[in-house]
Amino acid sequence: MKIIIDSRENIAKKAALRYVELLSKKPDAILGYATGSTPLDLYGELVKLNKEGKISFKDVTTFNLDEYVGLDGSHDQSYRYFMNTNLFSKVDIDVSKTNVPSGLDTSAETAAAYDKAIEAAGGIDIQLLGIGNNGHIGFNEPGTPFGSSTHMVELTESTREANKRFFASIDDVPTHAVTMGIKTVMNAKSIIIIALGKAKAEIVKKTIYGDVTPDVPASVLQLHPDVEFYIDEEAAELIK
Ligand code: F6R
């Protein structure tokens, strides 16, 4: 695991360069995207580079990590809406080649089809991840088996609490989500994970230096051959 400690601004710039590099070699790359606060600066940087003509998403296919159960893509807190608003509508991407798990069809068949579609596309070249305060990646909460593929999960109270800032009240935060599994994530050829802010300091330390255990889902990344972990100064407080 390669660890890069830098300012938020530089993290967005450096991570964006990984995409420039990949897409210059492989314009039809398969990208795994994440939502939440963490990737926003990176998405801003990708939009800027696209406007400057330094990167094109014209031929890429994307797969997002997760979606809230019960929200359709027009709901302003759905992850489909997030991606459309923060990235897809602002770059030269073909939206028909962007995939977000369905929050409405939670059947096991549809979940399995998501993994199959990733495989059929040739596998994810770069999977982007944030990290939950409890170590979740995607919405794989503590205790999720490392061998899991895309599936429906019940969100923990701590995750619902952390995400209530986007909703009118905690009662409006969905109780379930559909997420790529840990195996799905680990199958990606490269992984970029970003942690920003003081609240992530403890989990960053556990993820990098703690035991590899389903109790800390992100710790599984210690076993992946190509991970870049971008950490801002605050989130790196306990590992410096
Ligand atoms: C989002 C996702 C989650 C978030 C995590 C951190 O698609 O899968 O794992 O990355 O909850 O969220 P933020 O970035 O809002 O701190």
mmCIF file of N, CA and C and ligand atoms in Angstrom, residues 33-40 64-67 79 82-83 128-140 159 162-163 165-166 179 194 196 200, ligand 1:
data_model
loop_
_atom_site.group_PDB
_atom_site.id
_atom_site.type_symbol
_atom_site.label_atom_id
_atom_site.label_comp_id
_atom_site.label_asym_id
_atom_site.label_seq_id
_atom_site.Cartn_x
_atom_site.Cartn_y
_atom_site.Cartn_z
ATOM 1 N N TYR A 33 -16.452 4.340 -9.249
ATOM 2 C CA TYR A 33 -16.581 5.620 -8.565
ATOM 3 C C TYR A 33 -17.269 5.496 -7.209
ATOM 4 N N ALA A 34 -17.035 6.516 -6.378
ATOM 5 C CA ALA A 34 -17.617 6.593 -5.031
ATOM 6 C C ALA A 34 -18.376 7.910 -4.884
ATOM 7 N N THR A 35 -19.179 7.991 -3.848
ATOM 8 C CA THR A 35 -19.902 9.240 -3.575
ATOM 9 C C THR A 35 -19.489 9.741 -2.185
ATOM 10 N N GLY A 36 -20.271 10.637 -1.610
ATOM 11 C CA GLY A 36 -19.947 11.201 -0.293
ATOM 12 C C GLY A 36 -19.128 12.473 -0.452
ATOM 13 N N SER A 37 -18.691 13.027 0.683
ATOM 14 C CA SER A 37 -17.959 14.304 0.644
ATOM 15 C C SER A 37 -16.545 14.126 0.093
ATOM 16 N N THR A 38 -15.942 12.979 0.384
ATOM 17 C CA THR A 38 -14.519 12.789 0.092
ATOM 18 C C THR A 38 -14.124 13.013 -1.375
ATOM 19 N N PRO A 39 -14.856 12.462 -2.355
ATOM 20 C CA PRO A 39 -14.365 12.605 -3.741
ATOM 21 C C PRO A 39 -14.710 13.938 -4.407
ATOM 22 N N LEU A 40 -15.401 14.844 -3.689
ATOM 23 C CA LEU A 40 -15.899 16.045 -4.370
ATOM 24 C C LEU A 40 -14.787 16.899 -4.996
ATOM 25 N N ASN A 64 -20.529 2.571 -10.098
ATOM 26 C CA ASN A 64 -20.457 3.129 -8.753
ATOM 27 C C ASN A 64 -20.536 2.047 -7.691
ATOM 28 N N LEU A 65 -20.007 2.396 -6.532
ATOM 29 C CA LEU A 65 -19.954 1.434 -5.428
ATOM 30 C C LEU A 65 -21.317 1.040 -4.882
ATOM 31 N N ASP A 66 -22.200 2.044 -4.734
ATOM 32 C CA ASP A 66 -23.380 1.744 -3.920
ATOM 33 C C ASP A 66 -24.545 2.695 -4.189
ATOM 34 N N GLU A 67 -25.689 2.326 -3.655
ATOM 35 C CA GLU A 67 -26.893 3.155 -3.773
ATOM 36 C C GLU A 67 -27.800 2.873 -2.572
ATOM 37 N N TYR A 79 -27.457 8.237 -4.962
ATOM 38 C CA TYR A 79 -26.085 8.320 -5.440
ATOM 39 C C TYR A 79 -26.037 8.476 -6.965
ATOM 40 N N PHE A 82 -26.310 12.146 -7.306
ATOM 41 C CA PHE A 82 -25.016 12.714 -6.904
ATOM 42 C C PHE A 82 -24.020 12.652 -8.067
ATOM 43 N N MET A 83 -23.923 11.482 -8.684
ATOM 44 C CA MET A 83 -22.945 11.322 -9.767
ATOM 45 C C MET A 83 -23.311 12.177 -10.978
ATOM 46 N N LEU A 128 -12.229 3.918 -6.989
ATOM 47 C CA LEU A 128 -12.080 4.995 -6.019
ATOM 48 C C LEU A 128 -12.874 4.644 -4.760
ATOM 49 N N LEU A 129 -12.275 4.906 -3.592
ATOM 50 C CA LEU A 129 -12.964 4.630 -2.325
ATOM 51 C C LEU A 129 -12.814 5.804 -1.364
ATOM 52 N N GLY A 130 -13.873 6.056 -0.590
ATOM 53 C CA GLY A 130 -13.743 6.832 0.644
ATOM 54 C C GLY A 130 -13.706 5.798 1.756
ATOM 55 N N ILE A 131 -13.728 6.254 2.985
ATOM 56 C CA ILE A 131 -13.752 5.302 4.102
ATOM 57 C C ILE A 131 -14.709 5.826 5.172
ATOM 58 N N GLY A 132 -15.533 4.941 5.684
ATOM 59 C CA GLY A 132 -16.452 5.339 6.757
ATOM 60 C C GLY A 132 -15.698 5.419 8.077
ATOM 61 N N ASN A 133 -16.257 6.154 9.041
ATOM 62 C CA ASN A 133 -15.610 6.268 10.358
ATOM 63 C C ASN A 133 -15.436 4.898 11.005
ATOM 64 N N ASN A 134 -16.268 3.936 10.617
ATOM 65 C CA ASN A 134 -16.166 2.575 11.176
ATOM 66 C C ASN A 134 -15.381 1.638 10.253
ATOM 67 N N GLY A 135 -14.763 2.204 9.237
ATOM 68 C CA GLY A 135 -13.920 1.396 8.358
ATOM 69 C C GLY A 135 -14.658 0.817 7.165
ATOM 70 N N HIS A 136 -15.930 1.200 6.987
ATOM 71 C CA HIS A 136 -16.620 0.625 5.826
ATOM 72 C C HIS A 136 -16.020 1.146 4.518
ATOM 73 N N ILE A 137 -16.048 0.273 3.516
ATOM 74 C CA ILE A 137 -15.708 0.674 2.143
ATOM 75 C C ILE A 137 -16.909 0.271 1.298
ATOM 76 N N GLY A 138 -17.300 1.132 0.347
ATOM 77 C CA GLY A 138 -18.649 0.976 -0.176
ATOM 78 C C GLY A 138 -19.540 1.052 1.064
ATOM 79 N N PHE A 139 -20.590 0.273 1.093
ATOM 80 C CA PHE A 139 -21.370 0.207 2.339
ATOM 81 C C PHE A 139 -21.168 -1.145 3.007
ATOM 82 N N ASN A 140 -19.961 -1.695 2.864
ATOM 83 C CA ASN A 140 -19.631 -2.943 3.549
ATOM 84 C C ASN A 140 -19.287 -2.621 4.991
ATOM 85 N N THR A 159 -23.327 4.787 10.655
ATOM 86 C CA THR A 159 -23.296 5.261 9.262
ATOM 87 C C THR A 159 -24.496 6.169 8.984
ATOM 88 N N ALA A 162 -23.763 9.422 10.567
ATOM 89 C CA ALA A 162 -22.755 10.198 9.818
ATOM 90 C C ALA A 162 -23.366 10.808 8.560
ATOM 91 N N ASN A 163 -24.341 10.143 7.965
ATOM 92 C CA ASN A 163 -24.891 10.619 6.698
ATOM 93 C C ASN A 163 -26.156 11.469 6.851
ATOM 94 N N ARG A 165 -26.429 14.336 7.783
ATOM 95 C CA ARG A 165 -26.195 15.729 7.383
ATOM 96 C C ARG A 165 -26.767 16.048 6.008
ATOM 97 N N PHE A 166 -26.976 15.017 5.190
ATOM 98 C CA PHE A 166 -27.508 15.253 3.842
ATOM 99 C C PHE A 166 -29.037 15.200 3.794
ATOM 100 N N THR A 179 -24.639 -2.502 -2.169
ATOM 101 C CA THR A 179 -23.219 -2.138 -2.331
ATOM 102 C C THR A 179 -22.443 -3.230 -3.057
ATOM 103 N N ILE A 194 -9.199 7.590 -0.380
ATOM 104 C CA ILE A 194 -8.916 8.927 0.150
ATOM 105 C C ILE A 194 -9.574 9.057 1.524
ATOM 106 N N LEU A 196 -10.104 12.132 4.483
ATOM 107 C CA LEU A 196 -9.935 13.549 4.781
ATOM 108 C C LEU A 196 -10.537 13.873 6.147
ATOM 109 N N LYS A 200 -11.448 10.922 10.643
ATOM 110 C CA LYS A 200 -11.005 9.666 10.008
ATOM 111 C C LYS A 200 -9.660 9.186 10.572
HETATM 112 C C1 F6R B 1 -19.808 6.229 -0.886
HETATM 113 C C2 F6R B 1 -19.323 5.137 -0.055
HETATM 114 C C3 F6R B 1 -18.925 5.315 1.368
HETATM 115 C C4 F6R B 1 -18.210 6.638 1.653
HETATM 116 C C5 F6R B 1 -17.913 6.770 3.150
HETATM 117 C C6 F6R B 1 -17.247 8.085 3.487
HETATM 118 O O1 F6R B 1 -20.112 5.770 -2.182
HETATM 119 O O2 F6R B 1 -19.258 4.049 -0.534
HETATM 120 O O3 F6R B 1 -18.092 4.242 1.753
HETATM 121 O O4 F6R B 1 -17.021 6.688 0.924
HETATM 122 O O5 F6R B 1 -19.093 6.642 3.872
HETATM 123 O O6 F6R B 1 -18.153 9.111 3.255
HETATM 124 P P1 F6R B 1 -17.682 10.628 3.231
HETATM 125 O O7 F6R B 1 -16.816 10.779 2.046
HETATM 126 O O8 F6R B 1 -18.960 11.426 3.087
HETATM 127 O O9 F6R B 1 -16.951 10.881 4.516
#
